[in-house]
mmCIF file of C-alpha atoms in Angstrom:
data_model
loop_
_atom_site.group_PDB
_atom_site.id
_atom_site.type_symbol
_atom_site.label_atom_id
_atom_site.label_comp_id
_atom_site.label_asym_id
_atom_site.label_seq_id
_atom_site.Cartn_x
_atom_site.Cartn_y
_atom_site.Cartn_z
ATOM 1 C CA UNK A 1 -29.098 -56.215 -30.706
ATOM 2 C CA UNK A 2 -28.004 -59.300 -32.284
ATOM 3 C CA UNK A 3 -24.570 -60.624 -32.892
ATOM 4 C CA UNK A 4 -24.925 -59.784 -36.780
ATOM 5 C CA UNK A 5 -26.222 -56.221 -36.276
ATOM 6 C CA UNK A 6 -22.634 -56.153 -34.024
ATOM 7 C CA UNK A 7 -20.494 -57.719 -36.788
ATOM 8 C CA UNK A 8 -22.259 -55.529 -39.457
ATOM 9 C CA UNK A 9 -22.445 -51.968 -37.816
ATOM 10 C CA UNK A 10 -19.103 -52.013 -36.687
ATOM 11 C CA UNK A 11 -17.223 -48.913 -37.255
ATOM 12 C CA UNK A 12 -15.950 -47.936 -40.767
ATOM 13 C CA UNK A 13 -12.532 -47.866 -41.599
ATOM 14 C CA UNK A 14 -11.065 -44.040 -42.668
ATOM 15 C CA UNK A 15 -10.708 -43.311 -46.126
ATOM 16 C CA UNK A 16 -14.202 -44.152 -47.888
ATOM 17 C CA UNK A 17 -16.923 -43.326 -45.139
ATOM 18 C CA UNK A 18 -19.903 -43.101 -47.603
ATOM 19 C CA UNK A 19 -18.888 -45.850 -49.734
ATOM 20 C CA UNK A 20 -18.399 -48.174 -46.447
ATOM 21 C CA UNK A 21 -21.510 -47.079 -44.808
ATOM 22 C CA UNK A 22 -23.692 -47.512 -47.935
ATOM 23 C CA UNK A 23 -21.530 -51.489 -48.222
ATOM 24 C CA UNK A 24 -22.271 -52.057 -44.268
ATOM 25 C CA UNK A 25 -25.923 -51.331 -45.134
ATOM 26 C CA UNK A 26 -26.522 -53.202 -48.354
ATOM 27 C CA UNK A 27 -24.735 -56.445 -45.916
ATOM 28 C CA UNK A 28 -27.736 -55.798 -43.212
ATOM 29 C CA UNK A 29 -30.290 -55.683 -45.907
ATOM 30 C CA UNK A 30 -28.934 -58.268 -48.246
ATOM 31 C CA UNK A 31 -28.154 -60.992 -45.704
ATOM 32 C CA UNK A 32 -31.558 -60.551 -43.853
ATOM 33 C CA UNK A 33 -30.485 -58.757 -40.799
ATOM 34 C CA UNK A 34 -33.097 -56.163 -41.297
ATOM 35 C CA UNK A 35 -35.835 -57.915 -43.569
ATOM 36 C CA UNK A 36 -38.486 -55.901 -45.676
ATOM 37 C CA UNK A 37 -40.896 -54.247 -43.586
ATOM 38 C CA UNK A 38 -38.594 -53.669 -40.483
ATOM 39 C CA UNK A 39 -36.903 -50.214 -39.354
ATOM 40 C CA UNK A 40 -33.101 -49.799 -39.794
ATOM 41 C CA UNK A 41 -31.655 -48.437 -36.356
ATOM 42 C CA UNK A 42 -32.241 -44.666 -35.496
ATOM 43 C CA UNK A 43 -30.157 -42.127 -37.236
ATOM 44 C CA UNK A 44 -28.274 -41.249 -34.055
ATOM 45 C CA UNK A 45 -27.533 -45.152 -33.187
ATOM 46 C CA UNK A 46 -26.348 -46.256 -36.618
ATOM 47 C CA UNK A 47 -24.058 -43.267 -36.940
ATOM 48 C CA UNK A 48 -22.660 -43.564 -33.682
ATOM 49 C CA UNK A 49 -21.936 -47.491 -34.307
ATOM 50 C CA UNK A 50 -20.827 -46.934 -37.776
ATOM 51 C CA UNK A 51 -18.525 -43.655 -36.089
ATOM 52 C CA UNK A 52 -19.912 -41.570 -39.613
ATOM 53 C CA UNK A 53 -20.871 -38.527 -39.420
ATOM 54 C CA UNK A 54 -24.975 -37.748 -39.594
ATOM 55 C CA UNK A 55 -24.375 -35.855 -42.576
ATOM 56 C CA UNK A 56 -22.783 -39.077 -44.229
ATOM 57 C CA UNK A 57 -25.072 -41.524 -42.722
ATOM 58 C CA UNK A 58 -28.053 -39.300 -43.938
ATOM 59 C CA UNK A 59 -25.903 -39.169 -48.247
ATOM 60 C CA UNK A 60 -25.730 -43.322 -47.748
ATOM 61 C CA UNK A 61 -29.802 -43.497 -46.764
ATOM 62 C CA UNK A 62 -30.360 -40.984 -49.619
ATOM 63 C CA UNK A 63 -28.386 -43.468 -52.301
ATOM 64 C CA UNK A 64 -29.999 -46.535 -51.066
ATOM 65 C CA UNK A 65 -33.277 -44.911 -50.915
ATOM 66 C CA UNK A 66 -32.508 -43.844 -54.608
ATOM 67 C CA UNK A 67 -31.951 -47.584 -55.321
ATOM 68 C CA UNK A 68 -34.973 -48.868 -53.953
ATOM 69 C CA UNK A 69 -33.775 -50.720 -51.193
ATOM 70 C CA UNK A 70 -35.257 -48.429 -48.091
ATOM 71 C CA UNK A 71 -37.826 -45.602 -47.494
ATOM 72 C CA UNK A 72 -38.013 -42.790 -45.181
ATOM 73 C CA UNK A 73 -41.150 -41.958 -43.111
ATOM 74 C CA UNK A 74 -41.840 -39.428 -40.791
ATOM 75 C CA UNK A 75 -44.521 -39.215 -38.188
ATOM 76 C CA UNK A 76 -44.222 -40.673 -34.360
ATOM 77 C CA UNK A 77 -43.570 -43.819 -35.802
ATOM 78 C CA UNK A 78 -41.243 -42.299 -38.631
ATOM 79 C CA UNK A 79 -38.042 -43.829 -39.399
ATOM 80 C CA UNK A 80 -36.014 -45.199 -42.448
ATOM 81 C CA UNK A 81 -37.521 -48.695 -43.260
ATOM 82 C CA UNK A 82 -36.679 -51.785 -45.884
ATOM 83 C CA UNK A 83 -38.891 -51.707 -48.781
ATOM 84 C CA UNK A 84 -41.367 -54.771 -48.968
ATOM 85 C CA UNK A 85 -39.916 -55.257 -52.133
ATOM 86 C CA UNK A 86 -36.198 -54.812 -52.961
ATOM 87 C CA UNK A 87 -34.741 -54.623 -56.421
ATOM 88 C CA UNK A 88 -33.901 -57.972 -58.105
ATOM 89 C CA UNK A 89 -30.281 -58.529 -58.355
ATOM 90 C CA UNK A 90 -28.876 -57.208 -61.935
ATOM 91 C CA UNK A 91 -28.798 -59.807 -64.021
ATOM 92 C CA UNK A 92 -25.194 -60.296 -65.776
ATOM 93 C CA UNK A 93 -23.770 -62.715 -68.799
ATOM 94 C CA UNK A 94 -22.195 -66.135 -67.069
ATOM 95 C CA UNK A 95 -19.891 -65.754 -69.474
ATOM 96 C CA UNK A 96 -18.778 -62.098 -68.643
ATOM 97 C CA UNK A 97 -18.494 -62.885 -65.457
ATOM 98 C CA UNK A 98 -16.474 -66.175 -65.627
ATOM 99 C CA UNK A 99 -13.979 -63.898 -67.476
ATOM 100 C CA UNK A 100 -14.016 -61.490 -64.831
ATOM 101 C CA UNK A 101 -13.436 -63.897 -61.975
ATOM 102 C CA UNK A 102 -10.359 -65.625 -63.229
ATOM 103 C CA UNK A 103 -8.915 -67.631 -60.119
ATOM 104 C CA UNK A 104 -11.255 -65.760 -58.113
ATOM 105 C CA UNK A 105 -14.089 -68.244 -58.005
ATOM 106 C CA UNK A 106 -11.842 -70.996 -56.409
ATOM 107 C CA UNK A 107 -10.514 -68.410 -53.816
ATOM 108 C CA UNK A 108 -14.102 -67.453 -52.868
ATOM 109 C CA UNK A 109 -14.811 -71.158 -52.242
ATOM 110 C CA UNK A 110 -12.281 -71.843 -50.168
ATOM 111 C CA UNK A 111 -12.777 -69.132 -48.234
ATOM 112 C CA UNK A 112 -16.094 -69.582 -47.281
ATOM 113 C CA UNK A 113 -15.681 -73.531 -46.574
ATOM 114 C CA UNK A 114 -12.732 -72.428 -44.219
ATOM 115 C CA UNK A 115 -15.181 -69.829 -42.406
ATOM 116 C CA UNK A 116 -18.281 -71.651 -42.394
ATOM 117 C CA UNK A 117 -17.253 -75.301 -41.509
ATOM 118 C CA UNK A 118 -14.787 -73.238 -38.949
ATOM 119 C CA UNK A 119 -18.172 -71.209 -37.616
ATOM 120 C CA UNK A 120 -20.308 -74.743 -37.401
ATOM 121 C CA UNK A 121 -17.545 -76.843 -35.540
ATOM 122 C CA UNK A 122 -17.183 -72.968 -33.143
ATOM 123 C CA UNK A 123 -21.105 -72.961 -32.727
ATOM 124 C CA UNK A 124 -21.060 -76.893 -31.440
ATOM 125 C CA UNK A 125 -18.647 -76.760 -29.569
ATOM 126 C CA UNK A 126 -20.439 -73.939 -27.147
ATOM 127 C CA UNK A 127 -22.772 -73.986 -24.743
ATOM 128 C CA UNK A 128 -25.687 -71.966 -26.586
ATOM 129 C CA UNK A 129 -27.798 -70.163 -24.441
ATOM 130 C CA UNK A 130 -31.896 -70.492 -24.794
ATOM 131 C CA UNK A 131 -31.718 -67.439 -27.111
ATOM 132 C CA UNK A 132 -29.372 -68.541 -29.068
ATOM 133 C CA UNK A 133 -30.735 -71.383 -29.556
ATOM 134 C CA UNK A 134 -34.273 -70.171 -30.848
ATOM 135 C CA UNK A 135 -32.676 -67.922 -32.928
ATOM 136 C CA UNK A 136 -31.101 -70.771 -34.740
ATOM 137 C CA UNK A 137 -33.885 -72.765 -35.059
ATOM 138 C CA UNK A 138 -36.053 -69.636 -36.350
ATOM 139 C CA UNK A 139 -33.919 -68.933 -38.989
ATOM 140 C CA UNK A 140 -34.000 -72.763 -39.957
ATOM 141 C CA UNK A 141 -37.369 -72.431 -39.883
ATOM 142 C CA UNK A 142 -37.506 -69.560 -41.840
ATOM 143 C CA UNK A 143 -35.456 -70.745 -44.581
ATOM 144 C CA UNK A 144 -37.403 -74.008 -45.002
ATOM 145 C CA UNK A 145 -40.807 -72.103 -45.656
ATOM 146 C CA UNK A 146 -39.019 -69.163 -47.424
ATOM 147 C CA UNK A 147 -40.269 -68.451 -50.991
ATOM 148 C CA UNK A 148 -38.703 -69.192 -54.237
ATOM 149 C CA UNK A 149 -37.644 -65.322 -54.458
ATOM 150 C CA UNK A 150 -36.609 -65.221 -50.636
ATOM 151 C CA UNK A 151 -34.848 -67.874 -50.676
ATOM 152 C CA UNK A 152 -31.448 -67.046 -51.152
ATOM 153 C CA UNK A 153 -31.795 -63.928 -48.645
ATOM 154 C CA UNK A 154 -32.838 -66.397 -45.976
ATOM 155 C CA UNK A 155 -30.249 -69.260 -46.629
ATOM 156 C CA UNK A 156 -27.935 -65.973 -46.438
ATOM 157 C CA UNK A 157 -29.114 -65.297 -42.785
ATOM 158 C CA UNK A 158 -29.262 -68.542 -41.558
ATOM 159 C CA UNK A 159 -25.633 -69.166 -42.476
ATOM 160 C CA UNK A 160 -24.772 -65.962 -41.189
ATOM 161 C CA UNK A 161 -26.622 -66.991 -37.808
ATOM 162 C CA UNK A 162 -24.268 -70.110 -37.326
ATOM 163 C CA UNK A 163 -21.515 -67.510 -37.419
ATOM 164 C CA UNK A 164 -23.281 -65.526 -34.897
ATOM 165 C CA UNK A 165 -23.727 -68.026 -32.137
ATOM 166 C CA UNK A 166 -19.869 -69.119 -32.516
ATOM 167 C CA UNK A 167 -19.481 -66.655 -30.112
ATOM 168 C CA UNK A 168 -17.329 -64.661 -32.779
ATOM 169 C CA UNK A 169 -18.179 -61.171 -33.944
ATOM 170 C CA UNK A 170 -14.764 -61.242 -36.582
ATOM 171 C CA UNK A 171 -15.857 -64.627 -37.489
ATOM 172 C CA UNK A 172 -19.788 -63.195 -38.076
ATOM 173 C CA UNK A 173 -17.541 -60.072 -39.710
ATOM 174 C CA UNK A 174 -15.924 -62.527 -42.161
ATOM 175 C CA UNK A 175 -19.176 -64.568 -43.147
ATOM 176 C CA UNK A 176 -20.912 -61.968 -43.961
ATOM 177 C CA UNK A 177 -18.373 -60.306 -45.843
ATOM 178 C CA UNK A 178 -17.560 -63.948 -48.246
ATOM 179 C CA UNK A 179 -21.411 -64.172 -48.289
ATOM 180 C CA UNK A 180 -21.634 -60.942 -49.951
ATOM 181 C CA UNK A 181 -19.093 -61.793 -52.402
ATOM 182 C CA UNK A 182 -20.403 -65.360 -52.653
ATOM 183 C CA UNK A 183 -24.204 -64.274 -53.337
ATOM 184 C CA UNK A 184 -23.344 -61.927 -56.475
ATOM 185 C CA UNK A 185 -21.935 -65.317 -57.639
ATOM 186 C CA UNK A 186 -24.998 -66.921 -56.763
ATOM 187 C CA UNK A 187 -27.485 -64.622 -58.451
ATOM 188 C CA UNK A 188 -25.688 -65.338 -62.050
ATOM 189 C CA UNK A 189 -26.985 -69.194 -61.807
ATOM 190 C CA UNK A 190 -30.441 -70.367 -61.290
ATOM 191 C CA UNK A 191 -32.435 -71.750 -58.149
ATOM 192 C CA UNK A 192 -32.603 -75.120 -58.658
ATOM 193 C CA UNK A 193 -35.849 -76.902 -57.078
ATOM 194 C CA UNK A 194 -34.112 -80.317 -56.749
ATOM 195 C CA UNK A 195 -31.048 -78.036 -55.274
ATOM 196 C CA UNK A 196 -33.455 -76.020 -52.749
ATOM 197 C CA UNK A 197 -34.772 -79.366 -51.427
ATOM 198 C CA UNK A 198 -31.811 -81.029 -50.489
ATOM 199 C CA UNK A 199 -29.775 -77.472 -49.345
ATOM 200 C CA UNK A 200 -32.870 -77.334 -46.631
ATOM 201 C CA UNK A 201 -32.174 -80.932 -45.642
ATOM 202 C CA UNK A 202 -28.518 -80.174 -45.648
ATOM 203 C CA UNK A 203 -29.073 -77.048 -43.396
ATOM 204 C CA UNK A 204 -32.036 -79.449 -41.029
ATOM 205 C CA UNK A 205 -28.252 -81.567 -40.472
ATOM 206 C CA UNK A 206 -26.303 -78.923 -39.935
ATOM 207 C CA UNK A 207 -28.365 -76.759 -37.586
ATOM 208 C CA UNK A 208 -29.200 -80.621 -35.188
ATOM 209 C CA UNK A 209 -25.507 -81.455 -34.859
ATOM 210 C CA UNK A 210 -25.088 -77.894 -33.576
ATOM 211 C CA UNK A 211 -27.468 -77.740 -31.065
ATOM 212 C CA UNK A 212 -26.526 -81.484 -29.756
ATOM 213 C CA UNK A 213 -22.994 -79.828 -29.353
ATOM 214 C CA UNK A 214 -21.454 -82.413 -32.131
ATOM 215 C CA UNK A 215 -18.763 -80.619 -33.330
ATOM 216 C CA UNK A 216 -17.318 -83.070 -35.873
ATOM 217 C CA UNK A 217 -20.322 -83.643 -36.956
ATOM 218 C CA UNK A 218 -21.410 -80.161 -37.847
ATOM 219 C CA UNK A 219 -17.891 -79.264 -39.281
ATOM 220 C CA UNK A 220 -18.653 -82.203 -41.950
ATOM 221 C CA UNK A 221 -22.198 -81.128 -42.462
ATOM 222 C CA UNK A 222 -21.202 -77.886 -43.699
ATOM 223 C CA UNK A 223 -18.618 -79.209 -45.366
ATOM 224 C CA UNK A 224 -20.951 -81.702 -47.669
ATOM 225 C CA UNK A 225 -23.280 -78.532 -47.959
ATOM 226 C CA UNK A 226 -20.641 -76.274 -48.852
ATOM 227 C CA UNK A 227 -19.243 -78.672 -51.290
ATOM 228 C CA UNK A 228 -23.051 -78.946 -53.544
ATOM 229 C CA UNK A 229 -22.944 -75.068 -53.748
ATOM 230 C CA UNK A 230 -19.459 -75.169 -55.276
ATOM 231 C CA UNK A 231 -20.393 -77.820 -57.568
ATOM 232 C CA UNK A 232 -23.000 -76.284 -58.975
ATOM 233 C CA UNK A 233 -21.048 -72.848 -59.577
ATOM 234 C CA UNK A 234 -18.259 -74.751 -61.493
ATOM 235 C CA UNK A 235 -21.311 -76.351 -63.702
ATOM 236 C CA UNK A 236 -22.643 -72.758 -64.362
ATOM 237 C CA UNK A 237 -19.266 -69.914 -64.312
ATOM 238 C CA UNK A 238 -16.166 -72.075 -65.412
#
């Protein structure tokens, strides 16, 4: 179990169960904890780190099966899995949402450069173990050959895996949790080639400062790559 799946099946807060669980979900699917074609925890596991009932558990699984995003099989080798394919994001007016966001866009950027430049200095400053330190440089690796329709569900959990070898499972928490927010931004503005290119030589920085334990250096790393993304969502929402 990896630090993510920690940070994102945590237990639900009281009040909204199904609505939580079907959010905690979306996270694991959405950031690329569970990719398409790989089995979400068993029914008894997830609802026991999650502390939902089965019977809500099984309502969440039900909606997102309904939505596309997983599929149920049954069999020795049954389970619920991620579709292949997942729904494209819904495509909304820049201008609608631009409205909608208000101040909000400069809070969300702040908020993630605090976390993530916080996360990168955390993850340099640590002694990463051998694990830790493949799974950094897989999800590099990953991101770099990703496809043009992958690509932002990749970048997603290779930023989330800096978080996850700070050593921090509120920090992960919080990442994911601005990513979320950040990536519905994200999906209202195109890909960029140009902007793909130099966010993978950006993240080839980032990811070599960390694992020469350069903190300093990875903190401003981030912080340059951090600063693009912002740039170009002014240029597109405001």
């Amino acid at each position: 179990m990896s630090g993510a799946d920690e940070a994102l099946f945590r237990p639900v807060r009281t009040g909204n169960p199904f609505e939580e669980t079907v959010e905690r979900l979306l996270q694991a699917i959405k950031l690329g904890v569970v990719a398409p074609g790989d089995r979400l925890p068993s029914e008894r596991d997830l609802a026991a780190r999650l502390n939902v009932s089965r019977v809500t558990l099984r309502e969440a699984i039900r909606a997102l099966t309904e939505a596309g995003y997983v599929e149920s099989r049954r069999g020795r080798y049954g389970g619920t899995f991620v579709n292949d394919r997942l729904p494209k994001p819904r495509a909304r007016p820049k201008r609608k949402i631009a409205l909608e966001l208000g101040d909000g866009l400069e809070d969300a950027l702040v908020l993630r450069s605090a976390l993530e430049c916080g996360a990168a200095q955390a993850a340099a400053a640590r002694a990463l173990s051998p694990a830790e330190r493949e799974h950094l440089s897989r999800c590099l690796a990953d991101t770099g050959a990703a496809k043009l329709g992958d690509y932002r569900r990749m970048d997603s959990r290779l930023h989330l895996a800096i978080a996850e070898v700070s050593g921090s499972p509120s920090l992960t928490s919080a990442v994911a949790d601005a990513r979320m927010r950040l990536n519905e931004l994200l999906d209202a503005i195109p890909l960029l080639e140009r902007n793909i290119v130099h966010s993978d030589q950006q993240h080839q920085l980032i990811v070599e400062a960390i694992l020469a334990g350069d903190p300093e250096t990875a903190r401003l790393a981030m912080y340059e790559h951090l600063a693009g993304t912002a740039a170009l969502l002014r240029a597109f929402l405001t």
